[in-house]
Amino acid sequence: MALDPTLDRLIRDIPKVELHLHIEGTLEPEMVFELAARHGVALPHSSVGALRAAYEFGDLQSFLDLYYAGCDVLRDESDFHAMALAYFERAHRDGVIHAELFFDPQTHTGRGVPMEVVIGGLRRAMDDARSRYGITSELILCFLRHLPEEDAFATLDQALPFLDQLVGVGLDSGERGNPPSKFERVFAAARSHGLRPVAHAGEEGPASYVREALDLLGAERIDHGVRCVEDDGLVERLVRDQVALTACPLSNIKLRVFPEMEQHNLVALLRRGLRVTVNSDDPAYFGGYIAANFRAVARALPIGAADVLRLCENAARAAFVPDAARADLLARIRGAVH
Ligand code: ADE
Ligand code: ZN
């Protein structure tokens, strides 16, 4: 479906808040090759084109295999800085004014890259993003759910010296067979340190994982969460408590959570009163950054300017920022609509 030019302009211009973005998922093939050359890392793909052509996924796991392999080129502080700064540059072009970045420290510490190198490079890019583009940002440390609980505890320990540089903890990686209950204790420990809990749930996993994320992890936002529709009582609760769902439309199509964008339930969930937001997940792998996600939704689903505004306001309402900053985000978003 062609995109109405007025809606297209609004999507381009409206200030955006991004709440579901894996910084390692912004590593574009060009940068994979650049960093591989710098560090003398041999790659299984012969060219940038060949790597990009491999981005055809049957499910979440087939994507994760490539995503973790790509991370191998991230070796020093300047690599993390370069990756994150490239994201902020693109985000700025897309009108992002605030971003909360997930990172997967175990993917790096497991290869011998220290926590301080990872956080140091990311934080330096976040400082640059603020001074160059006026983008504010926060960091959310994600535990890899396919690994044991004790590894998550060790990761939390390694992160304690950097507590003031983190806003929250998350849970990602292969969902099926790795329920939130596996991480109940480590999330309790993280919360006791003042970290705000979020979790991927209801992407490939069942609605019961969304309930567990709320009940056992204390999750304040649910990442993806689209399978909540399988449980009417859960939907009512999410509406009542206005728990944000950080939906990632292009990701869901690429990973076959929905066969086509026309079947995505994001607009239906919005109409039911859920606090839905639009985000880009792993944009280097899924074919577009946040504005492309909005455009893909607007082309396939019945949304108008008021819905785009609502989706952007929802993200500002769910951001982990102080009240004054939230009021400022909301005012800037509303200022784009006349
Ligand atoms: N890690 C990076 N992207 C992810 C996703 N969409 N789901 C689970 N883990 C992830
Ligand atoms: Zn994700």
Tab-separated table of C-alpha atoms and ligand atoms in Angstrom:
chain	number	residue	atom	x	y	z
A	1	MET	CA	0.000	0.000	0.000
A	2	ALA	CA	1.321	3.488	-0.873
A	3	LEU	CA	1.987	5.676	2.111
A	4	ASP	CA	-0.054	8.860	2.445
A	5	PRO	CA	2.452	11.763	2.040
A	6	THR	CA	1.162	13.621	5.123
A	7	LEU	CA	1.564	10.522	7.278
A	8	ASP	CA	4.972	9.871	5.741
A	9	ARG	CA	6.072	13.408	6.705
A	10	LEU	CA	4.746	13.012	10.228
A	11	ILE	CA	6.634	9.723	10.613
A	12	ARG	CA	9.786	11.421	9.378
A	13	ASP	CA	9.451	14.496	11.577
A	14	ILE	CA	7.910	13.355	14.851
A	15	PRO	CA	10.438	13.099	17.702
A	16	LYS	CA	10.847	9.468	18.698
A	17	VAL	CA	11.755	7.502	21.795
A	18	GLU	CA	13.317	4.081	21.234
A	19	LEU	CA	12.930	1.523	24.021
A	20	HIS	CA	13.858	-1.769	22.368
A	21	LEU	CA	17.167	-1.656	20.576
A	22	HIS	CA	19.994	-4.170	20.949
A	23	ILE	CA	23.108	-2.163	20.285
A	24	GLU	CA	24.871	-5.274	18.958
A	25	GLY	CA	21.969	-5.577	16.518
A	26	THR	CA	23.002	-2.282	14.909
A	27	LEU	CA	26.291	-3.732	13.682
A	28	GLU	CA	25.986	-3.301	9.912
A	29	PRO	CA	27.800	-5.778	7.614
A	30	GLU	CA	30.151	-3.004	6.424
A	31	MET	CA	31.328	-2.442	9.981
A	32	VAL	CA	31.633	-6.199	10.599
A	33	PHE	CA	34.112	-6.348	7.690
A	34	GLU	CA	35.924	-3.167	8.743
A	35	LEU	CA	36.467	-4.390	12.316
A	36	ALA	CA	37.353	-7.915	11.147
A	37	ALA	CA	40.087	-6.460	8.927
A	38	ARG	CA	41.375	-4.280	11.759
A	39	HIS	CA	41.642	-7.214	14.157
A	40	GLY	CA	42.631	-9.911	11.659
A	41	VAL	CA	39.450	-11.900	12.288
A	42	ALA	CA	38.556	-14.437	9.572
A	43	LEU	CA	34.898	-14.262	8.537
A	44	PRO	CA	32.786	-17.110	7.174
A	45	HIS	CA	31.253	-14.830	4.505
A	46	SER	CA	33.305	-13.661	1.517
A	47	SER	CA	31.843	-10.148	1.196
A	48	VAL	CA	29.490	-7.564	2.673
A	49	GLY	CA	26.924	-8.613	0.070
A	50	ALA	CA	27.263	-12.292	0.962
A	51	LEU	CA	26.819	-11.539	4.653
A	52	ARG	CA	23.761	-9.389	4.012
A	53	ALA	CA	22.319	-12.103	1.764
A	54	ALA	CA	22.560	-14.516	4.714
A	55	TYR	CA	20.034	-12.409	6.645
A	56	GLU	CA	17.126	-14.720	5.904
A	57	PHE	CA	15.800	-16.239	9.077
A	58	GLY	CA	13.436	-19.092	9.808
A	59	ASP	CA	13.009	-18.204	13.475
A	60	LEU	CA	14.599	-16.384	16.415
A	61	GLN	CA	17.392	-18.941	16.907
A	62	SER	CA	18.563	-18.822	13.288
A	63	PHE	CA	18.949	-15.058	13.689
A	64	LEU	CA	20.688	-15.333	17.067
A	65	ASP	CA	23.320	-17.688	15.615
A	66	LEU	CA	24.375	-15.008	13.100
A	67	TYR	CA	24.021	-12.156	15.588
A	68	TYR	CA	26.340	-13.770	18.154
A	69	ALA	CA	28.830	-14.698	15.416
A	70	GLY	CA	28.865	-11.065	14.228
A	71	CYS	CA	29.765	-9.879	17.725
A	72	ASP	CA	33.126	-11.636	17.497
A	73	VAL	CA	34.614	-8.614	15.689
A	74	LEU	CA	33.955	-6.372	18.718
A	75	ARG	CA	37.282	-6.479	20.523
A	76	ASP	CA	38.235	-3.137	22.046
A	77	GLU	CA	36.693	0.003	23.494
A	78	SER	CA	36.833	1.885	20.196
A	79	ASP	CA	34.800	-0.883	18.473
A	80	PHE	CA	31.931	-0.487	20.937
A	81	HIS	CA	32.192	3.274	20.590
A	82	ALA	CA	32.141	3.141	16.779
A	83	MET	CA	29.163	0.756	16.694
A	84	ALA	CA	27.080	2.841	19.089
A	85	LEU	CA	28.005	6.160	17.492
A	86	ALA	CA	26.956	4.816	14.078
A	87	TYR	CA	23.607	3.883	15.629
A	88	PHE	CA	23.121	7.347	17.132
A	89	GLU	CA	23.926	8.987	13.808
A	90	ARG	CA	21.190	6.945	12.112
A	91	ALA	CA	18.826	7.429	15.027
A	92	HIS	CA	19.314	11.187	14.810
A	93	ARG	CA	18.385	11.101	11.118
A	94	ASP	CA	15.234	9.210	12.146
A	95	GLY	CA	14.269	11.819	14.742
A	96	VAL	CA	15.153	9.813	17.849
A	97	ILE	CA	15.486	12.095	20.872
A	98	HIS	CA	15.843	9.460	23.599
A	99	ALA	CA	17.021	5.845	23.366
A	100	GLU	CA	17.344	3.046	25.908
A	101	LEU	CA	19.968	0.618	24.670
A	102	PHE	CA	20.142	-3.080	25.446
A	103	PHE	CA	23.550	-4.695	25.519
A	104	ASP	CA	24.539	-8.337	26.006
A	105	PRO	CA	27.694	-8.340	28.150
A	106	GLN	CA	27.935	-12.149	28.324
A	107	THR	CA	28.454	-12.257	24.551
A	108	HIS	CA	31.638	-10.252	25.139
A	109	THR	CA	32.899	-11.255	28.592
A	110	GLY	CA	32.576	-14.892	27.447
A	111	ARG	CA	35.188	-14.075	24.752
A	112	GLY	CA	37.519	-12.366	27.220
A	113	VAL	CA	36.415	-8.763	26.575
A	114	PRO	CA	36.118	-7.096	29.993
A	115	MET	CA	32.876	-5.440	31.154
A	116	GLU	CA	34.655	-2.071	31.495
A	117	VAL	CA	35.682	-2.145	27.807
A	118	VAL	CA	32.081	-2.784	26.727
A	119	ILE	CA	30.465	-0.212	29.003
A	120	GLY	CA	33.312	2.289	28.492
A	121	GLY	CA	32.903	2.336	24.700
A	122	LEU	CA	29.118	2.500	24.825
A	123	ARG	CA	29.071	5.293	27.429
A	124	ARG	CA	31.562	7.374	25.444
A	125	ALA	CA	29.279	7.121	22.389
A	126	MET	CA	26.283	8.046	24.554
A	127	ASP	CA	28.125	11.171	25.718
A	128	ASP	CA	28.971	12.027	22.106
A	129	ALA	CA	25.331	11.477	21.062
A	130	ARG	CA	24.210	13.934	23.689
A	131	SER	CA	26.669	16.634	22.735
A	132	ARG	CA	26.442	16.155	18.933
A	133	TYR	CA	22.777	15.363	18.467
A	134	GLY	CA	21.060	16.221	21.748
A	135	ILE	CA	20.003	12.552	22.090
A	136	THR	CA	19.665	11.367	25.678
A	137	SER	CA	20.149	7.665	26.350
A	138	GLU	CA	20.316	4.952	28.975
A	139	LEU	CA	21.848	1.482	29.164
A	140	ILE	CA	20.021	-1.741	30.034
A	141	LEU	CA	22.119	-4.815	30.752
A	142	CYS	CA	20.535	-7.982	29.372
A	143	PHE	CA	21.061	-11.470	30.718
A	144	LEU	CA	21.244	-14.235	28.107
A	145	ARG	CA	18.432	-16.593	29.007
A	146	HIS	CA	19.937	-19.644	27.251
A	147	LEU	CA	22.787	-19.551	29.799
A	148	PRO	CA	22.459	-20.729	33.430
A	149	GLU	CA	21.274	-18.580	36.313
A	150	GLU	CA	24.729	-18.669	37.907
A	151	ASP	CA	26.237	-16.998	34.810
A	152	ALA	CA	23.668	-14.214	35.133
A	153	PHE	CA	24.653	-13.771	38.797
A	154	ALA	CA	28.350	-13.595	37.815
A	155	THR	CA	27.468	-10.965	35.194
A	156	LEU	CA	25.534	-8.906	37.713
A	157	ASP	CA	28.570	-9.048	40.041
A	158	GLN	CA	30.853	-7.839	37.253
A	159	ALA	CA	28.430	-4.971	36.586
A	160	LEU	CA	28.239	-3.726	40.175
A	161	PRO	CA	31.171	-1.268	39.792
A	162	PHE	CA	29.213	0.339	36.922
A	163	LEU	CA	25.807	0.510	38.603
A	164	ASP	CA	25.563	4.281	38.191
A	165	GLN	CA	25.917	3.821	34.422
A	166	LEU	CA	22.996	1.412	34.080
A	167	VAL	CA	19.270	2.110	34.336
A	168	GLY	CA	17.962	-1.444	34.193
A	169	VAL	CA	18.295	-5.128	33.451
A	170	GLY	CA	16.656	-7.134	30.698
A	171	LEU	CA	16.299	-10.717	29.548
A	172	ASP	CA	16.925	-11.769	25.955
A	173	SER	CA	18.153	-14.573	23.645
A	174	GLY	CA	16.284	-17.815	22.883
A	175	GLU	CA	12.927	-17.646	24.612
A	176	ARG	CA	11.490	-21.137	24.117
A	177	GLY	CA	12.401	-23.423	27.007
A	178	ASN	CA	13.977	-20.543	28.978
A	179	PRO	CA	11.113	-19.105	31.039
A	180	PRO	CA	11.468	-15.965	33.140
A	181	SER	CA	11.173	-18.146	36.286
A	182	LYS	CA	14.762	-19.313	35.654
A	183	PHE	CA	15.936	-15.765	36.475
A	184	GLU	CA	13.649	-14.843	39.364
A	185	ARG	CA	16.461	-14.637	41.929
A	186	VAL	CA	18.926	-12.684	39.831
A	187	PHE	CA	16.233	-10.163	38.912
A	188	ALA	CA	15.416	-9.763	42.620
A	189	ALA	CA	19.112	-9.079	43.267
A	190	ALA	CA	19.262	-6.586	40.374
A	191	ARG	CA	16.154	-4.770	41.653
A	192	SER	CA	17.705	-4.561	45.128
A	193	HIS	CA	20.520	-2.563	43.490
A	194	GLY	CA	17.998	-0.125	42.024
A	195	LEU	CA	18.017	-1.536	38.492
A	196	ARG	CA	14.686	-1.426	36.679
A	197	PRO	CA	13.504	-4.750	35.264
A	198	VAL	CA	12.280	-5.424	31.737
A	199	ALA	CA	12.110	-8.737	29.864
A	200	HIS	CA	11.573	-10.175	26.424
A	201	ALA	CA	8.447	-12.297	26.692
A	202	GLY	CA	5.706	-13.411	24.334
A	203	GLU	CA	7.851	-13.025	21.205
A	204	GLU	CA	8.169	-16.747	20.444
A	205	GLY	CA	7.232	-17.892	23.922
A	206	PRO	CA	3.675	-18.261	25.251
A	207	ALA	CA	1.523	-15.710	27.071
A	208	SER	CA	2.364	-17.493	30.340
A	209	TYR	CA	5.943	-16.165	29.979
A	210	VAL	CA	4.521	-12.621	29.943
A	211	ARG	CA	2.701	-13.383	33.192
A	212	GLU	CA	5.908	-14.805	34.683
A	213	ALA	CA	7.880	-11.734	33.599
A	214	LEU	CA	5.369	-9.528	35.448
A	215	ASP	CA	4.847	-11.724	38.515
A	216	LEU	CA	8.309	-13.204	39.052
A	217	LEU	CA	10.674	-10.627	37.593
A	218	GLY	CA	8.634	-7.506	38.366
A	219	ALA	CA	9.024	-6.440	34.729
A	220	GLU	CA	7.969	-2.825	34.209
A	221	ARG	CA	7.857	-3.199	30.432
A	222	ILE	CA	7.455	-6.268	28.244
A	223	ASP	CA	9.693	-6.513	25.196
A	224	HIS	CA	7.628	-7.738	22.242
A	225	GLY	CA	4.750	-9.271	24.248
A	226	VAL	CA	2.632	-9.733	21.119
A	227	ARG	CA	1.526	-13.232	22.158
A	228	CYS	CA	-0.303	-11.731	25.161
A	229	VAL	CA	-3.423	-11.928	22.960
A	230	GLU	CA	-3.610	-15.628	23.713
A	231	ASP	CA	-4.771	-14.781	27.258
A	232	ASP	CA	-7.674	-12.307	27.578
A	233	GLY	CA	-7.159	-11.886	31.320
A	234	LEU	CA	-3.545	-10.943	30.697
A	235	VAL	CA	-4.539	-8.378	28.075
A	236	GLU	CA	-6.986	-6.825	30.562
A	237	ARG	CA	-4.234	-6.635	33.172
A	238	LEU	CA	-1.746	-5.045	30.738
A	239	VAL	CA	-4.387	-2.449	29.832
A	240	ARG	CA	-5.323	-1.792	33.463
A	241	ASP	CA	-1.717	-1.356	34.571
A	242	GLN	CA	-0.647	0.344	31.337
A	243	VAL	CA	2.388	-1.904	31.023
A	244	ALA	CA	4.240	-0.910	27.873
A	245	LEU	CA	4.813	-3.467	25.129
A	246	THR	CA	7.892	-2.641	23.074
A	247	ALA	CA	6.813	-4.017	19.700
A	248	CYS	CA	9.302	-4.451	16.858
A	249	PRO	CA	7.315	-4.896	13.636
A	250	LEU	CA	10.086	-5.535	11.082
A	251	SER	CA	11.766	-7.959	13.489
A	252	ASN	CA	8.526	-9.898	13.880
A	253	ILE	CA	8.199	-10.343	10.134
A	254	LYS	CA	11.869	-11.279	9.611
A	255	LEU	CA	11.703	-13.821	12.447
A	256	ARG	CA	8.295	-15.092	11.308
A	257	VAL	CA	6.372	-14.244	14.432
A	258	PHE	CA	3.769	-13.000	11.915
A	259	PRO	CA	3.747	-14.132	8.278
A	260	GLU	CA	3.090	-10.618	6.856
A	261	MET	CA	2.865	-7.110	8.283
A	262	GLU	CA	-0.835	-7.121	7.368
A	263	GLN	CA	-1.293	-9.796	10.047
A	264	HIS	CA	0.656	-7.979	12.773
A	265	ASN	CA	-1.515	-7.361	15.844
A	266	LEU	CA	0.113	-4.084	16.913
A	267	VAL	CA	-2.751	-1.841	15.816
A	268	ALA	CA	-5.348	-4.248	17.239
A	269	LEU	CA	-3.500	-4.125	20.577
A	270	LEU	CA	-3.353	-0.339	20.433
A	271	ARG	CA	-7.119	-0.212	19.834
A	272	ARG	CA	-7.673	-2.421	22.880
A	273	GLY	CA	-5.953	0.221	24.994
A	274	LEU	CA	-2.541	-1.370	25.440
A	275	ARG	CA	0.475	0.891	25.803
A	276	VAL	CA	2.101	-0.254	22.563
A	277	THR	CA	5.328	1.304	21.267
A	278	VAL	CA	7.238	0.876	17.985
A	279	ASN	CA	10.936	0.001	18.035
A	280	SER	CA	13.654	-1.458	15.837
A	281	ASP	CA	15.144	-4.403	17.852
A	282	ASP	CA	18.147	-5.354	15.641
A	283	PRO	CA	17.868	-2.935	12.723
A	284	ALA	CA	21.041	-4.000	10.901
A	285	TYR	CA	19.552	-7.479	10.546
A	286	PHE	CA	15.869	-6.740	10.056
A	287	GLY	CA	15.893	-4.188	7.267
A	288	GLY	CA	15.370	-0.853	8.942
A	289	TYR	CA	15.655	1.553	11.827
A	290	ILE	CA	12.788	3.057	13.803
A	291	ALA	CA	11.289	5.283	11.088
A	292	ALA	CA	11.320	2.337	8.670
A	293	ASN	CA	9.397	0.346	11.271
A	294	PHE	CA	6.747	3.079	11.503
A	295	ARG	CA	6.545	3.270	7.704
A	296	ALA	CA	6.191	-0.490	7.313
A	297	VAL	CA	3.319	-0.442	9.828
A	298	ALA	CA	1.631	2.538	8.156
A	299	ARG	CA	1.822	0.849	4.739
A	300	ALA	CA	0.236	-2.393	5.892
A	301	LEU	CA	-2.122	-1.528	8.729
A	302	PRO	CA	-4.942	0.980	9.256
A	303	ILE	CA	-3.242	3.734	11.225
A	304	GLY	CA	-3.450	7.506	11.032
A	305	ALA	CA	-1.673	10.528	12.452
A	306	ALA	CA	-3.381	10.202	15.845
A	307	ASP	CA	-2.077	6.628	16.147
A	308	VAL	CA	1.483	7.618	15.269
A	309	LEU	CA	1.268	10.336	17.900
A	310	ARG	CA	-0.107	7.849	20.440
A	311	LEU	CA	2.660	5.318	19.744
A	312	CYS	CA	5.322	7.991	20.258
A	313	GLU	CA	3.655	9.334	23.407
A	314	ASN	CA	3.407	5.793	24.758
A	315	ALA	CA	7.175	5.391	24.450
A	316	ALA	CA	7.806	8.669	26.281
A	317	ARG	CA	5.409	7.584	29.040
A	318	ALA	CA	7.252	4.276	29.436
A	319	ALA	CA	10.797	5.661	29.311
A	320	PHE	CA	13.028	5.270	32.360
A	321	VAL	CA	13.535	9.010	32.855
A	322	PRO	CA	12.662	11.478	35.631
A	323	ASP	CA	9.280	13.245	35.448
A	324	ALA	CA	10.706	16.536	34.172
A	325	ALA	CA	12.517	14.782	31.330
A	326	ARG	CA	9.345	12.832	30.489
A	327	ALA	CA	7.335	16.071	30.333
A	328	ASP	CA	9.953	17.494	27.999
A	329	LEU	CA	9.859	14.408	25.722
A	330	LEU	CA	6.048	14.552	25.598
A	331	ALA	CA	6.027	18.270	24.829
A	332	ARG	CA	8.478	17.810	21.970
A	333	ILE	CA	6.466	14.905	20.526
A	334	ARG	CA	3.179	16.822	20.742
A	335	GLY	CA	4.850	19.880	19.219
A	336	ALA	CA	5.248	17.938	15.954
A	337	VAL	CA	1.465	17.721	15.487
A	338	HIS	CA	-0.464	20.838	14.624
B	1	ADE	N1	18.663	-10.581	21.154
B	1	ADE	C1	18.735	-9.671	20.172
B	1	ADE	N2	17.527	-9.523	19.596
B	1	ADE	C2	16.672	-10.357	20.228
B	1	ADE	C3	15.294	-10.662	20.105
B	1	ADE	N3	14.510	-10.068	19.190
B	1	ADE	N4	14.768	-11.580	20.923
B	1	ADE	C4	15.533	-12.180	21.834
B	1	ADE	N5	16.831	-11.937	21.988
B	1	ADE	C5	17.400	-11.025	21.199
B	2	ZN	ZN	14.850	-7.691	21.315
